[in-house]
Coordinates of C-alpha atoms in Angstrom, one line a residue:
V1 CA 5.8 -17.4 12.2
T2 CA 7.4 -14.9 14.2
R3 CA 8.4 -11.3 12.9
A4 CA 12.0 -11.7 11.2
R5 CA 14.2 -8.9 10.4
D6 CA 15.8 -10.2 7.3
H7 CA 14.9 -13.6 6.5
L8 CA 12.5 -16.5 7.8
L9 CA 13.5 -20.0 7.4
L10 CA 10.3 -22.2 6.7
S11 CA 11.3 -26.2 7.8
G12 CA 9.3 -29.3 8.0
S13 CA 9.7 -33.2 8.2
F14 CA 8.4 -35.7 6.5
W15 CA 9.4 -38.2 9.0
A16 CA 9.1 -38.4 12.7
G17 CA 9.1 -41.7 13.7
T18 CA 5.6 -42.5 11.6
S19 CA 5.2 -45.6 9.5
R20 CA 4.5 -43.5 6.3
P21 CA 5.9 -40.3 5.1
R22 CA 3.8 -36.7 6.0
E23 CA 2.4 -34.4 3.6
L24 CA 4.0 -31.1 3.3
S25 CA 2.5 -28.7 5.6
R26 CA -0.4 -26.4 3.9
F27 CA 1.4 -23.7 5.9
V28 CA 4.2 -23.7 4.0
L29 CA 2.5 -24.2 0.7
E30 CA 0.4 -21.2 1.2
I31 CA 3.0 -18.9 2.5
G32 CA 5.0 -20.0 -0.8
E33 CA 2.1 -19.2 -2.9
T34 CA 1.7 -15.8 -1.4
L35 CA 5.1 -14.9 -1.9
G36 CA 5.5 -16.3 -5.5
I37 CA 8.1 -19.2 -4.1
P38 CA 7.7 -22.8 -5.7
A39 CA 7.0 -25.6 -3.4
P40 CA 10.0 -27.5 -2.7
D41 CA 10.9 -30.9 -3.7
A42 CA 8.1 -33.0 -2.1
D43 CA 10.1 -36.5 -2.4
P44 CA 10.2 -37.6 1.3
G45 CA 13.3 -40.1 0.3
E46 CA 14.1 -42.8 2.6
D47 CA 13.1 -43.0 6.4
P48 CA 15.8 -42.2 8.1
Y49 CA 14.4 -43.8 11.4
A50 CA 13.8 -47.1 9.6
D51 CA 17.0 -49.0 11.2
A52 CA 17.0 -47.1 14.2
V53 CA 16.5 -48.7 17.4
R54 CA 15.3 -47.2 20.5
V55 CA 15.6 -47.9 23.7
L56 CA 13.6 -46.6 26.8
N57 CA 14.3 -47.1 30.5
W58 CA 11.0 -47.0 32.7
P59 CA 10.5 -45.2 35.1
I60 CA 12.3 -42.2 33.5
D61 CA 14.4 -40.0 35.9
P62 CA 13.2 -36.7 35.4
L63 CA 16.5 -35.1 36.2
G64 CA 18.5 -37.2 34.2
A65 CA 22.3 -36.0 34.2
R66 CA 21.3 -33.4 36.0
R67 CA 20.7 -35.1 39.4
P68 CA 23.9 -34.5 40.8
A69 CA 23.8 -31.0 40.6
V70 CA 20.1 -30.4 41.6
E71 CA 20.6 -32.5 44.7
A72 CA 23.7 -30.5 45.7
A73 CA 21.8 -27.1 45.2
A74 CA 18.8 -28.7 47.1
A75 CA 21.1 -29.7 50.0
A76 CA 22.7 -26.1 50.1
V77 CA 19.5 -24.5 50.1
T78 CA 18.1 -26.5 53.1
R79 CA 21.3 -25.9 55.1
A80 CA 20.9 -21.9 54.3
L81 CA 17.5 -22.0 55.7
E82 CA 18.5 -24.1 58.7
A83 CA 21.0 -21.7 59.6
P84 CA 20.5 -18.8 62.1
R85 CA 19.5 -15.5 60.2
L86 CA 21.0 -12.3 60.9
P87 CA 19.0 -9.4 61.6
A88 CA 17.9 -7.5 58.4
D89 CA 19.6 -3.9 58.5
H90 CA 17.2 -0.7 58.0
E91 CA 18.4 -0.6 54.1
L92 CA 17.7 -4.3 53.8
A93 CA 14.2 -3.7 55.4
L94 CA 13.2 -1.2 53.0
L95 CA 13.8 -3.4 50.2
L96 CA 11.8 -6.2 51.2
A97 CA 9.1 -3.6 52.1
E98 CA 9.1 -2.5 48.6
R99 CA 9.0 -5.8 47.3
E100 CA 6.2 -6.7 49.5
E101 CA 4.5 -3.6 48.1
R102 CA 5.3 -4.3 44.5
Q103 CA 3.4 -8.1 44.8
R104 CA 0.6 -6.8 46.4
P105 CA -2.5 -6.7 44.1
A106 CA -3.3 -3.1 42.9
A107 CA -6.6 -1.8 43.8
V108 CA -8.4 -1.1 40.9
A109 CA -11.4 1.2 40.3
A110 CA -13.9 2.2 37.9
P111 CA -12.6 5.3 35.6
V112 CA -13.7 9.0 36.7
R113 CA -15.5 9.3 33.4
I114 CA -17.9 6.7 31.9
P115 CA -19.8 6.8 29.0
A116 CA -23.6 6.1 29.8
S117 CA -23.7 3.4 27.4
A118 CA -21.1 1.7 29.5
Y119 CA -22.6 2.4 32.8
K120 CA -24.8 -0.6 32.9
D121 CA -21.7 -2.8 32.9
F122 CA -20.5 -1.2 35.9
V123 CA -24.0 -1.6 37.8
G124 CA -24.5 -5.1 36.5
D125 CA -21.0 -6.6 37.2
Y126 CA -18.5 -4.0 38.9
A127 CA -15.5 -6.3 38.9
A128 CA -16.0 -7.9 35.4
A129 CA -16.3 -3.8 34.2
V130 CA -13.3 -2.5 36.1
A131 CA -11.3 -5.8 34.8
A132 CA -12.2 -4.4 31.1
V133 CA -11.3 -1.4 31.4
E134 CA -7.8 -2.2 32.8
R135 CA -7.2 -4.9 30.1
P136 CA -9.3 -3.9 27.1
L137 CA -9.6 -6.5 24.4
P138 CA -9.9 -5.8 20.9
E139 CA -13.4 -5.4 19.6
R140 CA -14.8 -7.3 16.5
P141 CA -15.4 -5.1 13.7
Y142 CA -19.1 -5.1 13.3
A143 CA -20.5 -4.2 10.0
E144 CA -23.5 -3.0 12.3
T145 CA -21.5 0.0 13.7
T146 CA -20.7 1.3 10.0
L147 CA -24.2 1.1 9.3
G148 CA -25.5 2.8 12.7
T149 CA -22.9 5.5 12.4
R150 CA -24.1 6.0 9.0
F151 CA -27.9 6.3 10.3
H152 CA -27.1 8.7 12.6
A153 CA -25.3 11.3 10.6
W154 CA -28.3 11.1 8.2
V155 CA -30.8 11.8 10.8
E156 CA -28.4 14.7 12.1
R157 CA -28.2 16.3 8.3
R158 CA -32.1 15.6 8.0
A159 CA -32.5 17.5 11.1
G160 CA -30.3 20.6 9.7
I161 CA -28.7 21.1 13.1
S162 CA -25.1 21.1 13.9
A163 CA -24.2 18.2 16.2
M164 CA -22.7 19.7 19.8
S165 CA -20.5 16.4 21.1
S166 CA -17.1 14.7 21.2
L167 CA -16.0 11.1 20.0
D168 CA -16.1 9.8 23.9
D169 CA -19.1 7.7 23.8
G170 CA -18.0 6.1 20.3
L171 CA -15.3 4.6 22.2
W172 CA -17.7 2.1 23.9
P173 CA -19.8 -0.2 22.2
D174 CA -23.5 -0.7 23.1
G175 CA -23.4 -4.6 22.4
D176 CA -25.6 -4.4 19.3
A177 CA -25.2 -7.7 17.2
G178 CA -23.2 -7.4 14.2
E179 CA -24.3 -7.4 10.6
P180 CA -25.1 -10.9 9.2
E181 CA -22.9 -11.8 6.3
G182 CA -24.1 -11.6 2.9
R183 CA -26.5 -8.5 3.8
D184 CA -26.3 -5.6 1.5
P185 CA -25.6 -2.7 3.6
D186 CA -26.8 -0.1 1.1
A187 CA -30.5 -2.0 1.0
A188 CA -30.3 -2.3 4.9
F189 CA -29.7 1.5 5.3
R190 CA -32.6 2.2 3.0
R191 CA -35.0 0.1 5.2
L192 CA -34.0 2.2 8.4
V193 CA -34.6 5.4 6.4
E194 CA -38.1 4.1 5.1
T195 CA -38.9 3.1 8.9
F196 CA -37.7 6.1 10.3
E197 CA -39.9 8.4 8.1
R198 CA -43.0 6.0 8.9
S199 CA -42.3 6.5 12.6
E200 CA -43.8 9.1 14.8
W201 CA -40.7 11.3 14.7
G202 CA -40.8 11.2 10.9
S203 CA -42.6 14.3 10.8
L204 CA -40.8 16.1 13.9
R205 CA -38.0 18.2 14.2
P206 CA -35.6 17.7 16.7
I207 CA -34.6 20.9 19.2
E208 CA -31.0 19.1 19.9
V209 CA -29.1 16.4 17.6
E210 CA -25.9 14.7 19.1
T211 CA -25.6 16.6 22.0
E212 CA -23.1 15.6 24.8
I213 CA -23.8 16.5 28.6
D214 CA -21.7 15.6 31.3
F215 CA -22.7 15.6 35.0
R216 CA -20.9 14.6 38.1
H217 CA -22.3 12.2 41.0
V218 CA -20.8 9.7 43.7
G219 CA -21.3 6.5 42.0
L220 CA -22.4 3.1 43.8
D221 CA -18.8 2.6 44.9
G222 CA -18.2 6.0 46.8
N223 CA -16.1 7.5 44.3
P224 CA -16.7 10.6 42.2
H225 CA -17.5 9.7 38.4
V226 CA -18.4 12.0 35.6
V227 CA -20.9 10.4 33.4
V228 CA -20.5 11.2 29.7
C229 CA -24.0 11.3 27.9
K230 CA -24.4 11.6 24.1
L231 CA -28.1 12.4 23.3
D232 CA -29.1 11.3 19.9
A233 CA -32.1 13.6 19.5
V234 CA -34.0 15.6 21.8
Y235 CA -38.0 16.8 21.1
R236 CA -40.4 19.1 22.6
R237 CA -43.5 17.0 22.0
E238 CA -46.1 19.8 21.7
D239 CA -48.8 16.7 21.1
R240 CA -47.8 16.1 24.6
G241 CA -48.2 19.6 26.1
G242 CA -44.5 20.5 25.5
R243 CA -42.9 17.5 27.2
I244 CA -39.4 16.9 26.3
E245 CA -38.6 13.7 24.8
I246 CA -35.1 12.1 24.4
V247 CA -34.7 9.6 21.8
D248 CA -31.9 7.2 21.1
W249 CA -31.4 5.5 17.8
K250 CA -30.7 2.0 17.8
T251 CA -29.9 0.0 14.6
G252 CA -29.1 -3.3 16.1
R253 CA -31.2 -6.0 17.7
A254 CA -33.5 -5.0 20.5
P255 CA -33.8 -7.0 23.9
R256 CA -35.4 -10.0 24.0
T257 CA -36.5 -10.2 27.9
D258 CA -37.3 -7.6 30.5
A259 CA -34.1 -7.8 31.9
E260 CA -32.2 -6.8 29.2
S261 CA -34.4 -3.9 28.7
R262 CA -34.0 -2.7 32.1
D263 CA -30.5 -2.9 31.5
R264 CA -30.5 -0.8 28.5
M265 CA -32.8 2.0 29.8
V266 CA -30.1 2.6 32.4
Q267 CA -28.5 4.8 29.7
L268 CA -31.6 6.6 28.9
E269 CA -32.5 7.4 32.9
L270 CA -29.0 8.7 32.9
Y271 CA -30.0 11.0 29.6
R272 CA -32.9 12.1 31.6
R273 CA -30.9 13.1 34.7
A274 CA -28.0 14.7 32.2
Y275 CA -30.9 16.9 30.6
H276 CA -32.4 17.8 33.8
E277 CA -28.9 19.1 35.2
R278 CA -28.1 21.1 32.1
H279 CA -31.3 22.8 31.8
G280 CA -33.3 22.4 35.0
V281 CA -36.2 20.7 33.3
P282 CA -38.1 18.8 36.2
L283 CA -37.2 14.9 35.6
D284 CA -41.0 14.1 35.9
E285 CA -41.4 16.1 32.6
I286 CA -38.8 14.5 30.6
D287 CA -39.7 11.3 28.7
V288 CA -37.2 8.9 27.2
A289 CA -37.3 6.1 24.3
L290 CA -35.4 3.9 22.7
F291 CA -36.4 3.0 18.9
Y292 CA -34.9 -0.1 17.5
V293 CA -35.2 1.0 13.8
A294 CA -34.5 -2.1 12.1
E295 CA -37.5 -4.0 14.1
D296 CA -39.7 -0.9 14.3
R297 CA -39.6 -1.2 18.0
V298 CA -40.0 1.5 20.7
I299 CA -39.2 0.8 24.4
R300 CA -40.0 3.7 26.7
G301 CA -38.8 4.7 30.4

């Protein structure tokens, strides 16, 4: 069904060379029911093809009645190709060069600003990640995304610290699986809260939450990039000699293989680098961790 400016005509056919009449299309019935329009008369009447005699000659000429015109056009093209060509003047040469330039595939590269959560995609398959940026596809709306946002906001309020970030990182999904159908989102949220309260961070107060730090570097493609890092929480672990710990809360499915774990830790290693660039803390004094709250699983870098 296309968008109609004023009227939309819905039509169908009971007969199409079949031995029995077809039923009315369920799409016609559904649209009529939605619009409150009663279904049309379902009497198929008599088969209009019952007495028709159709004769088919084989093989079929694909050009049919157009053959004389097509053959004449083909002959004209052949004569033109065989005729001596005039040299192109300057203006025509420029036009031909412009056409060739337009037909040449455009060189594409990663964007200048790359969220840390998406960086692993460019490391794993650069061409595919660039293609996804050039021709983005709509993302399926996951209930898990809403749950994750709600949980992050709760942790932030609990800490009593104002966030210092923009929304850039939220535009790049981190690949967490969606919430299964039939699950109560309120119950799932309560389980996350209970798990967090029991965790090693339940009794700690972060020194920063939802902090955005951007840093510049030259990527593997040789181009300068700005890596956008949105740190969920930063702690000073007095129980570890005052070391800095950056923790990223995850409400989705934890990685199942070592390769998946390494891919997801790329984001945290960039966070470590960003915090070092901003505050001058030595890299070997910064710890990073992924906390998959739904599964109560911690992955450290």
